Amino acid sequence: MGSISEPDYQSNKRNTKPLGIRFLECTTKSTISFKSHQAIVLIVTFLAYTSYHASRKTTSIIKSALDPQMADETEQLVSLWRRSSVLSWVLGNGWAPFDGSNGTVLLGDLDLAFLFVYAVGMFFSGHVGDRMNLRIFLTMGMVGTGLFTSLFGVGYWANIHVFYYYLIIQMIAGLFQSTGWPSVVAVVGNWFGKSKRGLIMGVWNAHTSIGNISGSLIASYFLKYGWGWSMVVPGLMMVVVGVIVFMFLPVDPESVGVDRDEDESDPRKEGITEHLLSSNTDKEKGSAIGFLEAWKIPGVAPFAFCLFFAKLVAYTFLYWLPFYISHTAINGEYLSNIAAGNLSTLFDVGGVVGGILAGHISDWLDARAITAASFTYCAIPALYLYRSYGHISMSINIILMLVIGMFVNGPYALITTAVSADLGTHWSLKGNSKALATVTAIIDGTGSIGAAIGPVLTGYISTQSWSAVFTMLMVSAFVAGLFLTKLVVSEVTVKCQDLQGRSSGGTPRSDVVEEV
């Protein structure tokens, strides 16, 4: 009952290769290199999560067609293709049951139900994802998301006016949506070592903004043909990308039988002692860890609760910034809904810059907690300045909005990408590769609960005072930073010890912070 022979082992590796990878190797008559596999991983996962966000954005666009009282947000995008004078012809008289006096409340219930199921589903998705092939799991999630996004639109042609049909569809869609983030972060984490992870994932994380923009534009364009098309087309596009994922996504180097480059460390082996490095492949992979075990990994809980408040701030801006701009005089003048919508996109631009900058700085310092905490604390004065001085002139408003986007989305992007991947390959796991999705799900799932709460609180507080809303956001940013205090102290201690070690000729202790 010995071990598998070498030919059989290599055959098993080849059998796990995606069909698209096999086809490329057959046509080129050569084996795809490790670097080429990394490029494929980045491109395919980028497309995958761009599709997730594009399909997620569609419901916010069709709201004005379902409830004409909410036409302002959609008009900002619809006007790109036609004059606003024909907007009423496109939107019609609404769609029951959303066209009544409580239509806005019902649409809000759809959003809340989606975000709640998404947040809860995130925990289970990570747990399941670590126990099955991530390529299959991600494909199932994308096809399911595309199917139920399309089924929401089918209500247009089927003339469905039952609220609970749309509510159930949204809840199931939220469940399938929760499969995306843990899967893509886990796959990227399998292919890139910690030393390069921050910058690479910072650039890669731009898929969020691109998905939001592309989803808005696609849904807005097809709205003129009927709101059902605005759901069905992005849904079908999601299914197509899901097929691409199934055909081309390599989960990890072992699954496609490629050796890592000499300068590329195995993320699962970073920080593991030498005798563990010599263990066989089966031991390195290990069994999937439990939900409670993942919570006990050093650093998971602090970063998860930090993200709860960081994402609360970020999603409040996502849902309410256009409305706030249109209701705040800038240089004594109120902007139109179209101008306010266009101006609000600068927040996402700043967010892309912040994600890249936070990733690069954290790589350079080798200090994720210091970087994330610094960004969250810097967001506090930026929020105060924007509320206090953003109305003075357009140029000041633009500058401050870019700064806010950078400091708010910077730590959000860093924690959900590089930090999650780092903790999913933590030294305490002893090389176990089946923890990435679970850890990512715990961190982002906790953050998603904050993302659901923030916009709801803002809806109530803003009726009293927008200054109170910004106070809530500043307090949230402060609390987010506080959760990282212990990790920041540990990283600072390690840096000081490294400096002392270099000055005395000793050995730096760069791995001490991992034990916190």
Short mmCIF file of C-alpha atoms in Angstrom, two decimals:
data_model
loop_
_atom_site.label_atom_id
_atom_site.label_comp_id
_atom_site.label_asym_id
_atom_site.label_seq_id
_atom_site.Cartn_x
_atom_site.Cartn_y
_atom_site.Cartn_z
CA MET A 1 0.00 0.00 0.00
CA GLY A 2 2.81 2.36 -0.90
CA SER A 3 2.65 5.88 -2.19
CA ILE A 4 1.42 6.78 -5.67
CA SER A 5 4.02 6.20 -8.33
CA GLU A 6 5.54 9.20 -10.07
CA PRO A 7 3.86 8.60 -13.48
CA ASP A 8 0.45 8.20 -11.83
CA TYR A 9 1.02 11.33 -9.74
CA GLN A 10 1.93 13.40 -12.79
CA SER A 11 -1.09 11.99 -14.63
CA ASN A 12 -3.36 13.04 -11.78
CA LYS A 13 -1.90 16.55 -11.97
CA ARG A 14 -2.59 16.77 -15.67
CA ASN A 15 -6.16 15.59 -15.15
CA THR A 16 -6.86 18.51 -12.81
CA LYS A 17 -5.80 21.09 -15.36
CA PRO A 18 -8.65 23.25 -16.68
CA LEU A 19 -9.69 22.38 -20.23
CA GLY A 20 -8.67 25.82 -21.49
CA ILE A 21 -5.13 25.41 -20.12
CA ARG A 22 -4.85 22.00 -21.79
CA PHE A 23 -6.06 23.48 -25.07
CA LEU A 24 -3.48 26.29 -24.92
CA GLU A 25 -0.69 23.82 -24.23
CA CYS A 26 -1.82 21.57 -27.07
CA THR A 27 -1.99 24.43 -29.60
CA THR A 28 1.37 25.90 -28.56
CA LYS A 29 2.89 22.43 -28.08
CA SER A 30 4.65 23.66 -24.95
CA THR A 31 4.03 23.85 -21.22
CA ILE A 32 2.73 27.16 -19.90
CA SER A 33 5.26 28.78 -17.57
CA PHE A 34 4.66 29.76 -13.97
CA LYS A 35 4.64 33.48 -14.83
CA SER A 36 2.09 32.89 -17.59
CA HIS A 37 -0.12 31.02 -15.15
CA GLN A 38 0.12 33.98 -12.76
CA ALA A 39 -0.98 36.32 -15.56
CA ILE A 40 -3.92 34.05 -16.38
CA VAL A 41 -4.94 33.99 -12.71
CA LEU A 42 -4.90 37.79 -12.43
CA ILE A 43 -6.85 38.30 -15.67
CA VAL A 44 -9.49 35.62 -15.05
CA THR A 45 -10.11 36.56 -11.41
CA PHE A 46 -10.20 40.24 -12.37
CA LEU A 47 -12.90 39.53 -14.96
CA ALA A 48 -14.75 37.31 -12.49
CA TYR A 49 -15.09 39.85 -9.72
CA THR A 50 -15.69 42.70 -12.15
CA SER A 51 -18.70 40.65 -13.29
CA TYR A 52 -19.86 40.14 -9.72
CA HIS A 53 -19.88 43.88 -9.07
CA ALA A 54 -21.42 44.68 -12.46
CA SER A 55 -24.37 42.36 -11.81
CA ARG A 56 -24.68 43.70 -8.26
CA LYS A 57 -25.03 47.28 -9.50
CA THR A 58 -28.00 46.62 -11.81
CA THR A 59 -30.75 46.84 -9.19
CA SER A 60 -29.74 50.37 -8.23
CA ILE A 61 -30.14 51.42 -11.87
CA ILE A 62 -33.60 49.97 -12.43
CA LYS A 63 -35.00 51.47 -9.24
CA SER A 64 -36.15 54.56 -11.13
CA ALA A 65 -38.10 52.37 -13.56
CA LEU A 66 -39.75 50.44 -10.75
CA ASP A 67 -40.44 53.55 -8.70
CA PRO A 68 -40.38 56.79 -10.77
CA GLN A 69 -39.95 58.80 -7.59
CA MET A 70 -36.34 57.54 -7.53
CA ALA A 71 -35.53 58.62 -11.09
CA ASP A 72 -32.70 60.94 -10.13
CA GLU A 73 -29.93 58.35 -9.79
CA THR A 74 -30.69 56.57 -13.04
CA GLU A 75 -31.11 59.82 -14.93
CA GLN A 76 -27.45 60.57 -14.26
CA LEU A 77 -26.45 57.59 -16.40
CA VAL A 78 -29.36 57.36 -18.82
CA SER A 79 -28.62 60.90 -20.00
CA LEU A 80 -25.37 59.65 -21.52
CA TRP A 81 -27.43 58.20 -24.38
CA ARG A 82 -30.50 60.34 -24.63
CA ARG A 83 -31.99 63.63 -23.55
CA SER A 84 -33.63 63.78 -20.13
CA SER A 85 -36.85 65.04 -21.76
CA VAL A 86 -37.66 61.48 -22.83
CA LEU A 87 -36.84 59.98 -19.44
CA SER A 88 -40.45 59.68 -18.42
CA TRP A 89 -41.20 57.78 -21.65
CA VAL A 90 -38.49 55.27 -20.80
CA LEU A 91 -39.38 54.82 -17.15
CA GLY A 92 -43.14 54.80 -17.64
CA ASN A 93 -45.45 54.85 -14.66
CA GLY A 94 -43.49 52.44 -12.50
CA TRP A 95 -43.95 48.78 -11.72
CA ALA A 96 -46.26 47.44 -9.06
CA PRO A 97 -45.76 46.89 -6.18
CA PHE A 98 -42.91 49.40 -6.21
CA ASP A 99 -44.87 52.29 -7.71
CA GLY A 100 -46.96 52.92 -4.61
CA SER A 101 -46.41 55.32 -1.74
CA ASN A 102 -44.22 52.72 0.01
CA GLY A 103 -42.22 51.89 -3.12
CA THR A 104 -39.02 53.38 -1.77
CA VAL A 105 -39.37 51.33 1.42
CA LEU A 106 -39.88 48.11 -0.56
CA LEU A 107 -36.81 48.79 -2.69
CA GLY A 108 -34.85 49.47 0.49
CA ASP A 109 -36.04 46.12 1.83
CA LEU A 110 -34.63 44.43 -1.28
CA ASP A 111 -31.24 46.05 -0.70
CA LEU A 112 -31.19 45.16 2.98
CA ALA A 113 -32.23 41.55 2.32
CA PHE A 114 -29.54 41.19 -0.35
CA LEU A 115 -26.76 42.61 1.86
CA PHE A 116 -27.85 40.61 4.90
CA VAL A 117 -27.88 37.27 3.06
CA TYR A 118 -24.63 38.22 1.31
CA ALA A 119 -22.92 38.91 4.64
CA VAL A 120 -24.17 35.72 6.29
CA GLY A 121 -23.51 33.65 3.18
CA MET A 122 -19.93 34.89 3.11
CA PHE A 123 -19.09 32.91 6.25
CA PHE A 124 -20.53 29.67 4.85
CA SER A 125 -19.04 30.22 1.38
CA GLY A 126 -15.52 30.44 2.71
CA HIS A 127 -16.06 27.31 4.79
CA VAL A 128 -17.35 25.36 1.77
CA GLY A 129 -14.79 26.85 -0.62
CA ASP A 130 -11.88 25.46 1.40
CA ARG A 131 -13.40 21.99 1.08
CA MET A 132 -13.84 21.76 -2.66
CA ASN A 133 -12.19 22.81 -5.91
CA LEU A 134 -12.30 26.61 -5.96
CA ARG A 135 -12.61 26.70 -9.75
CA ILE A 136 -15.79 24.61 -9.59
CA PHE A 137 -17.08 26.53 -6.58
CA LEU A 138 -16.51 29.92 -8.24
CA THR A 139 -18.12 28.73 -11.47
CA MET A 140 -21.22 27.56 -9.60
CA GLY A 141 -21.44 30.89 -7.82
CA MET A 142 -21.15 32.89 -11.03
CA VAL A 143 -23.66 30.81 -12.95
CA GLY A 144 -26.08 30.97 -10.02
CA THR A 145 -25.64 34.74 -9.70
CA GLY A 146 -26.21 35.22 -13.43
CA LEU A 147 -29.28 32.98 -13.36
CA PHE A 148 -31.02 34.76 -10.49
CA THR A 149 -30.04 38.21 -11.74
CA SER A 150 -31.74 37.26 -15.00
CA LEU A 151 -34.77 35.80 -13.20
CA PHE A 152 -35.30 39.17 -11.54
CA GLY A 153 -35.54 40.68 -15.03
CA VAL A 154 -37.83 37.90 -16.25
CA GLY A 155 -40.47 39.43 -13.99
CA TYR A 156 -40.76 42.20 -16.59
CA TRP A 157 -41.92 39.89 -19.39
CA ALA A 158 -43.82 37.52 -17.08
CA ASN A 159 -45.71 40.54 -15.71
CA ILE A 160 -44.96 39.55 -12.12
CA HIS A 161 -46.12 42.06 -9.50
CA VAL A 162 -45.62 39.99 -6.35
CA PHE A 163 -43.10 41.60 -3.99
CA TYR A 164 -42.00 38.33 -2.45
CA TYR A 165 -40.93 37.00 -5.86
CA TYR A 166 -38.36 39.78 -6.16
CA LEU A 167 -37.40 39.53 -2.48
CA ILE A 168 -36.66 35.80 -2.70
CA ILE A 169 -34.78 36.25 -5.98
CA GLN A 170 -32.59 38.95 -4.41
CA MET A 171 -31.89 36.85 -1.33
CA ILE A 172 -30.81 33.83 -3.38
CA ALA A 173 -28.73 36.11 -5.63
CA GLY A 174 -27.03 37.50 -2.51
CA LEU A 175 -26.21 33.96 -1.40
CA PHE A 176 -24.57 33.14 -4.75
CA GLN A 177 -22.79 36.52 -4.75
CA SER A 178 -21.13 35.58 -1.47
CA THR A 179 -19.11 32.86 -3.24
CA GLY A 180 -17.07 35.36 -5.22
CA TRP A 181 -14.75 37.21 -2.90
CA PRO A 182 -13.42 34.33 -0.75
CA SER A 183 -12.74 32.32 -3.90
CA VAL A 184 -10.86 34.91 -5.95
CA VAL A 185 -8.73 36.08 -3.00
CA ALA A 186 -7.87 32.48 -2.13
CA VAL A 187 -6.80 31.69 -5.70
CA VAL A 188 -4.68 34.85 -6.05
CA GLY A 189 -3.17 34.18 -2.63
CA ASN A 190 -2.13 30.69 -3.79
CA TRP A 191 -0.10 32.14 -6.65
CA PHE A 192 1.62 35.17 -5.15
CA GLY A 193 4.02 35.34 -2.22
CA LYS A 194 3.67 37.82 0.62
CA SER A 195 6.52 40.09 -0.50
CA LYS A 196 4.67 41.12 -3.69
CA ARG A 197 1.11 40.60 -2.57
CA GLY A 198 0.23 44.11 -1.37
CA LEU A 199 1.06 46.00 -4.56
CA ILE A 200 -0.26 43.31 -6.92
CA MET A 201 -3.55 43.01 -5.07
CA GLY A 202 -3.83 46.78 -4.76
CA VAL A 203 -3.79 47.12 -8.54
CA TRP A 204 -5.93 43.99 -9.00
CA ASN A 205 -8.57 45.36 -6.59
CA ALA A 206 -9.52 48.03 -9.17
CA HIS A 207 -12.04 45.45 -10.44
CA THR A 208 -14.49 46.74 -7.82
CA SER A 209 -14.68 50.24 -9.30
CA ILE A 210 -14.58 48.99 -12.90
CA GLY A 211 -17.38 46.54 -12.14
CA ASN A 212 -19.52 49.28 -10.60
CA ILE A 213 -18.98 51.60 -13.55
CA SER A 214 -19.48 48.98 -16.27
CA GLY A 215 -22.56 47.55 -14.56
CA SER A 216 -24.10 51.01 -14.32
CA LEU A 217 -23.42 51.85 -17.95
CA ILE A 218 -24.67 48.52 -19.32
CA ALA A 219 -27.84 48.52 -17.23
CA SER A 220 -28.54 52.18 -18.07
CA TYR A 221 -28.12 51.59 -21.79
CA PHE A 222 -30.57 48.68 -21.93
CA LEU A 223 -33.09 50.44 -19.70
CA LYS A 224 -34.56 52.15 -22.75
CA TYR A 225 -35.66 48.74 -24.07
CA GLY A 226 -37.37 47.83 -20.78
CA TRP A 227 -35.96 47.35 -17.27
CA GLY A 228 -35.96 43.56 -17.69
CA TRP A 229 -33.12 43.82 -20.22
CA SER A 230 -31.05 45.75 -17.67
CA MET A 231 -31.07 42.65 -15.48
CA VAL A 232 -30.97 39.86 -18.06
CA VAL A 233 -28.03 41.15 -20.12
CA PRO A 234 -25.61 41.56 -17.18
CA GLY A 235 -26.86 38.23 -15.84
CA LEU A 236 -26.06 36.42 -19.09
CA MET A 237 -22.68 38.15 -19.26
CA MET A 238 -22.00 36.81 -15.77
CA VAL A 239 -22.71 33.27 -16.96
CA VAL A 240 -20.32 33.70 -19.91
CA VAL A 241 -17.52 34.84 -17.62
CA GLY A 242 -18.34 31.90 -15.34
CA VAL A 243 -17.66 29.55 -18.27
CA ILE A 244 -14.33 31.31 -18.86
CA VAL A 245 -13.46 30.74 -15.19
CA PHE A 246 -14.30 27.04 -15.52
CA MET A 247 -12.19 26.72 -18.67
CA PHE A 248 -9.08 28.67 -17.67
CA LEU A 249 -8.69 29.28 -13.92
CA PRO A 250 -5.83 27.32 -12.30
CA VAL A 251 -6.49 27.13 -8.56
CA ASP A 252 -2.85 26.68 -7.48
CA PRO A 253 0.48 25.60 -9.00
CA GLU A 254 0.08 22.04 -7.78
CA SER A 255 -3.25 21.62 -9.56
CA VAL A 256 -1.64 22.30 -12.96
CA GLY A 257 1.70 20.66 -12.21
CA VAL A 258 3.98 23.69 -12.55
CA ASP A 259 7.01 24.51 -10.42
CA ARG A 260 7.38 27.91 -8.84
CA ASP A 261 10.10 30.21 -10.09
CA GLU A 262 13.17 30.35 -7.91
CA ASP A 263 12.42 33.94 -6.88
CA GLU A 264 8.79 33.14 -6.04
CA SER A 265 8.18 31.79 -2.54
CA ASP A 266 5.32 29.46 -1.71
CA PRO A 267 2.82 31.55 0.29
CA ARG A 268 1.86 28.52 2.35
CA LYS A 269 5.48 27.95 3.41
CA GLU A 270 6.44 31.48 4.42
CA GLY A 271 7.42 31.48 8.09
CA ILE A 272 7.34 27.67 8.41
CA THR A 273 10.31 25.86 9.87
CA GLU A 274 12.60 23.75 7.74
CA HIS A 275 11.33 20.34 8.89
CA LEU A 276 7.85 21.30 7.79
CA LEU A 277 9.18 22.35 4.41
CA SER A 278 10.37 18.84 3.84
CA SER A 279 6.92 17.30 4.39
CA ASN A 280 5.11 15.77 1.46
CA THR A 281 2.46 17.49 -0.62
CA ASP A 282 -0.48 15.81 1.04
CA LYS A 283 0.63 16.99 4.46
CA GLU A 284 1.17 20.52 3.19
CA LYS A 285 -2.36 20.69 1.88
CA GLY A 286 -3.85 19.32 5.10
CA SER A 287 -7.54 19.25 5.88
CA ALA A 288 -9.79 22.30 5.79
CA ILE A 289 -9.90 24.17 9.10
CA GLY A 290 -13.10 24.82 11.01
CA PHE A 291 -14.90 28.15 11.34
CA LEU A 292 -13.92 28.67 14.98
CA GLU A 293 -10.34 27.57 14.27
CA ALA A 294 -10.09 30.26 11.60
CA TRP A 295 -11.27 32.91 14.06
CA LYS A 296 -8.44 31.86 16.40
CA ILE A 297 -5.72 32.54 13.83
CA PRO A 298 -3.71 35.49 15.21
CA GLY A 299 -4.81 38.71 13.52
CA VAL A 300 -8.09 37.49 12.01
CA ALA A 301 -10.42 38.97 14.66
CA PRO A 302 -8.74 42.42 14.86
CA PHE A 303 -8.72 42.86 11.09
CA ALA A 304 -12.29 41.52 10.76
CA PHE A 305 -13.68 44.03 13.27
CA CYS A 306 -11.55 46.79 11.77
CA LEU A 307 -13.10 46.03 8.39
CA PHE A 308 -16.60 46.13 9.93
CA PHE A 309 -16.17 49.84 10.61
CA ALA A 310 -14.00 50.60 7.57
CA LYS A 311 -16.58 49.07 5.22
CA LEU A 312 -19.37 50.89 7.06
CA VAL A 313 -17.71 54.16 6.07
CA ALA A 314 -16.96 53.06 2.50
CA TYR A 315 -20.47 51.77 1.72
CA THR A 316 -22.09 54.84 3.24
CA PHE A 317 -20.27 56.89 0.62
CA LEU A 318 -21.14 54.36 -2.07
CA TYR A 319 -24.89 54.65 -1.44
CA TRP A 320 -25.25 58.25 -0.26
CA LEU A 321 -22.49 60.43 -1.77
CA PRO A 322 -24.41 61.48 -4.95
CA PHE A 323 -27.44 62.39 -2.84
CA TYR A 324 -25.30 64.38 -0.38
CA ILE A 325 -23.56 66.30 -3.17
CA SER A 326 -26.83 67.20 -4.90
CA HIS A 327 -28.25 68.54 -1.63
CA THR A 328 -25.17 70.57 -0.63
CA ALA A 329 -24.44 73.96 -2.18
CA ILE A 330 -20.94 74.25 -3.63
CA ASN A 331 -19.78 77.82 -3.98
CA GLY A 332 -23.36 78.90 -3.35
CA GLU A 333 -24.85 76.73 -6.11
CA TYR A 334 -26.58 73.37 -6.05
CA LEU A 335 -25.42 70.84 -8.63
CA SER A 336 -27.85 68.96 -10.85
CA ASN A 337 -28.30 65.26 -10.25
CA ILE A 338 -26.21 64.52 -13.34
CA ALA A 339 -23.33 66.73 -12.20
CA ALA A 340 -23.51 65.33 -8.67
CA GLY A 341 -23.34 61.77 -10.00
CA ASN A 342 -20.36 62.57 -12.20
CA LEU A 343 -18.56 64.33 -9.35
CA SER A 344 -19.11 61.39 -6.98
CA THR A 345 -17.13 59.04 -9.24
CA LEU A 346 -13.98 60.83 -8.08
CA PHE A 347 -14.40 59.03 -4.75
CA ASP A 348 -13.82 55.72 -6.60
CA VAL A 349 -10.85 57.22 -8.45
CA GLY A 350 -9.29 58.14 -5.13
CA GLY A 351 -10.11 54.65 -3.89
CA VAL A 352 -8.18 53.00 -6.71
CA VAL A 353 -5.16 55.18 -5.91
CA GLY A 354 -5.55 54.45 -2.20
CA GLY A 355 -5.70 50.69 -2.74
CA ILE A 356 -2.53 50.68 -4.84
CA LEU A 357 -0.74 53.06 -2.47
CA ALA A 358 -1.71 51.11 0.66
CA GLY A 359 -0.56 47.86 -0.93
CA HIS A 360 2.78 49.31 -2.02
CA ILE A 361 3.48 50.96 1.33
CA SER A 362 2.57 47.80 3.26
CA ASP A 363 4.95 45.78 1.05
CA TRP A 364 7.72 48.32 1.49
CA LEU A 365 7.31 48.51 5.27
CA ASP A 366 6.32 44.85 5.61
CA ALA A 367 3.69 46.15 8.03
CA ARG A 368 0.03 45.65 7.10
CA ALA A 369 -1.42 46.82 10.42
CA ILE A 370 0.61 50.03 10.58
CA THR A 371 -0.44 50.89 7.02
CA ALA A 372 -4.13 50.11 7.51
CA ALA A 373 -4.35 51.94 10.85
CA SER A 374 -2.52 54.98 9.46
CA PHE A 375 -4.97 55.25 6.57
CA THR A 376 -8.02 54.95 8.83
CA TYR A 377 -6.74 57.63 11.21
CA CYS A 378 -5.90 59.93 8.28
CA ALA A 379 -9.48 59.49 7.04
CA ILE A 380 -10.78 61.26 10.17
CA PRO A 381 -9.39 64.75 9.42
CA ALA A 382 -10.15 64.23 5.73
CA LEU A 383 -13.83 63.61 6.55
CA TYR A 384 -13.93 66.67 8.81
CA LEU A 385 -12.34 68.90 6.18
CA TYR A 386 -14.70 67.70 3.47
CA ARG A 387 -17.78 68.37 5.56
CA SER A 388 -16.48 71.76 6.75
CA TYR A 389 -14.81 73.13 3.61
CA GLY A 390 -16.00 71.03 0.67
CA HIS A 391 -18.73 73.56 -0.10
CA ILE A 392 -16.36 76.51 -0.56
CA SER A 393 -15.40 75.80 -4.17
CA MET A 394 -15.50 73.02 -6.74
CA SER A 395 -11.72 72.62 -6.79
CA ILE A 396 -11.55 72.19 -3.01
CA ASN A 397 -14.43 69.71 -3.15
CA ILE A 398 -12.70 67.63 -5.84
CA ILE A 399 -9.37 67.56 -4.00
CA LEU A 400 -10.93 66.60 -0.67
CA MET A 401 -13.12 63.94 -2.28
CA LEU A 402 -10.09 62.31 -3.90
CA VAL A 403 -8.29 62.39 -0.54
CA ILE A 404 -11.28 60.84 1.27
CA GLY A 405 -11.57 58.10 -1.36
CA MET A 406 -7.87 57.32 -0.95
CA PHE A 407 -7.91 57.09 2.85
CA VAL A 408 -11.30 55.36 3.15
CA ASN A 409 -10.86 52.74 0.42
CA GLY A 410 -7.12 52.23 0.97
CA PRO A 411 -7.40 50.13 4.16
CA TYR A 412 -10.63 48.54 2.91
CA ALA A 413 -8.83 47.27 -0.20
CA LEU A 414 -5.71 46.24 1.73
CA ILE A 415 -7.58 44.23 4.38
CA THR A 416 -9.88 42.42 1.96
CA THR A 417 -7.00 41.41 -0.32
CA ALA A 418 -3.40 41.20 0.91
CA VAL A 419 -4.18 40.94 4.63
CA SER A 420 -6.77 38.20 4.07
CA ALA A 421 -4.33 36.26 1.90
CA ASP A 422 -1.54 36.72 4.48
CA LEU A 423 -3.68 35.43 7.33
CA GLY A 424 -4.97 32.56 5.20
CA THR A 425 -1.35 31.38 4.87
CA HIS A 426 -0.37 32.20 8.46
CA TRP A 427 2.56 30.32 9.97
CA SER A 428 0.29 28.79 12.63
CA LEU A 429 -1.45 26.78 9.91
CA LYS A 430 1.81 24.86 9.35
CA GLY A 431 1.50 24.88 5.58
CA ASN A 432 -2.21 23.99 5.44
CA SER A 433 -3.42 25.47 2.15
CA LYS A 434 -7.11 24.98 2.91
CA ALA A 435 -7.74 28.07 5.00
CA LEU A 436 -7.58 30.99 2.56
CA ALA A 437 -11.23 31.04 1.57
CA THR A 438 -12.47 30.59 5.14
CA VAL A 439 -10.28 33.39 6.51
CA THR A 440 -11.21 35.71 3.63
CA ALA A 441 -14.90 34.96 4.18
CA ILE A 442 -14.69 35.69 7.92
CA ILE A 443 -12.95 39.03 7.38
CA ASP A 444 -15.07 40.26 4.48
CA GLY A 445 -18.26 38.75 5.89
CA THR A 446 -17.80 40.72 9.09
CA GLY A 447 -17.09 43.82 7.02
CA SER A 448 -20.21 43.24 4.94
CA ILE A 449 -22.37 43.41 8.05
CA GLY A 450 -20.98 46.89 8.63
CA ALA A 451 -21.62 47.67 4.96
CA ALA A 452 -25.29 46.82 5.46
CA ILE A 453 -25.64 48.83 8.67
CA GLY A 454 -23.90 52.03 7.53
CA PRO A 455 -26.30 53.09 4.75
CA VAL A 456 -29.33 52.22 6.89
CA LEU A 457 -28.08 54.37 9.78
CA THR A 458 -27.30 57.19 7.37
CA GLY A 459 -30.84 57.12 6.02
CA TYR A 460 -32.19 57.81 9.51
CA ILE A 461 -29.49 60.19 10.79
CA SER A 462 -29.38 62.34 7.63
CA THR A 463 -32.99 63.41 8.21
CA GLN A 464 -31.74 65.22 11.31
CA SER A 465 -28.29 66.46 10.29
CA TRP A 466 -25.56 65.62 7.78
CA SER A 467 -23.01 66.82 10.33
CA ALA A 468 -24.21 63.99 12.57
CA VAL A 469 -23.65 61.55 9.70
CA PHE A 470 -20.05 62.70 9.28
CA THR A 471 -19.54 62.47 13.04
CA MET A 472 -20.70 58.85 12.85
CA LEU A 473 -18.26 58.19 10.01
CA MET A 474 -15.35 59.79 11.86
CA VAL A 475 -16.08 57.77 15.00
CA SER A 476 -16.30 54.61 12.89
CA ALA A 477 -12.91 55.32 11.29
CA PHE A 478 -11.40 55.92 14.73
CA VAL A 479 -12.80 52.66 16.12
CA ALA A 480 -11.54 50.80 13.04
CA GLY A 481 -8.02 51.98 13.81
CA LEU A 482 -8.33 51.08 17.50
CA PHE A 483 -8.96 47.42 16.68
CA LEU A 484 -5.48 47.26 15.13
CA THR A 485 -3.69 48.82 18.10
CA LYS A 486 -2.20 45.59 19.43
CA LEU A 487 -0.96 44.56 15.98
CA VAL A 488 0.48 48.04 15.35
CA VAL A 489 2.40 47.94 18.65
CA SER A 490 3.75 44.51 17.73
CA GLU A 491 4.88 45.66 14.28
CA VAL A 492 6.53 48.77 15.73
CA THR A 493 8.30 46.60 18.33
CA VAL A 494 9.59 44.30 15.60
CA LYS A 495 10.84 47.25 13.56
CA CYS A 496 12.71 48.63 16.57
CA GLN A 497 14.24 45.22 17.28
CA ASP A 498 15.28 44.93 13.65
CA LEU A 499 17.06 48.28 13.84
CA GLN A 500 18.80 47.27 17.06
CA GLY A 501 19.73 43.92 15.54
CA ARG A 502 21.26 45.51 12.47
CA SER A 503 23.22 48.03 14.53
CA SER A 504 24.59 45.26 16.77
CA GLY A 505 25.05 42.73 13.98
CA GLY A 506 22.25 40.49 15.23
CA THR A 507 19.51 38.73 13.30
CA PRO A 508 16.33 40.70 12.56
CA ARG A 509 13.14 39.19 13.95
CA SER A 510 10.83 39.95 11.07
CA ASP A 511 8.45 37.13 11.93
CA VAL A 512 7.65 38.09 15.50
CA VAL A 513 4.57 40.08 14.57
CA GLU A 514 3.10 36.94 13.00
CA GLU A 515 2.87 35.42 16.49
CA VAL A 516 0.58 38.13 17.85
#
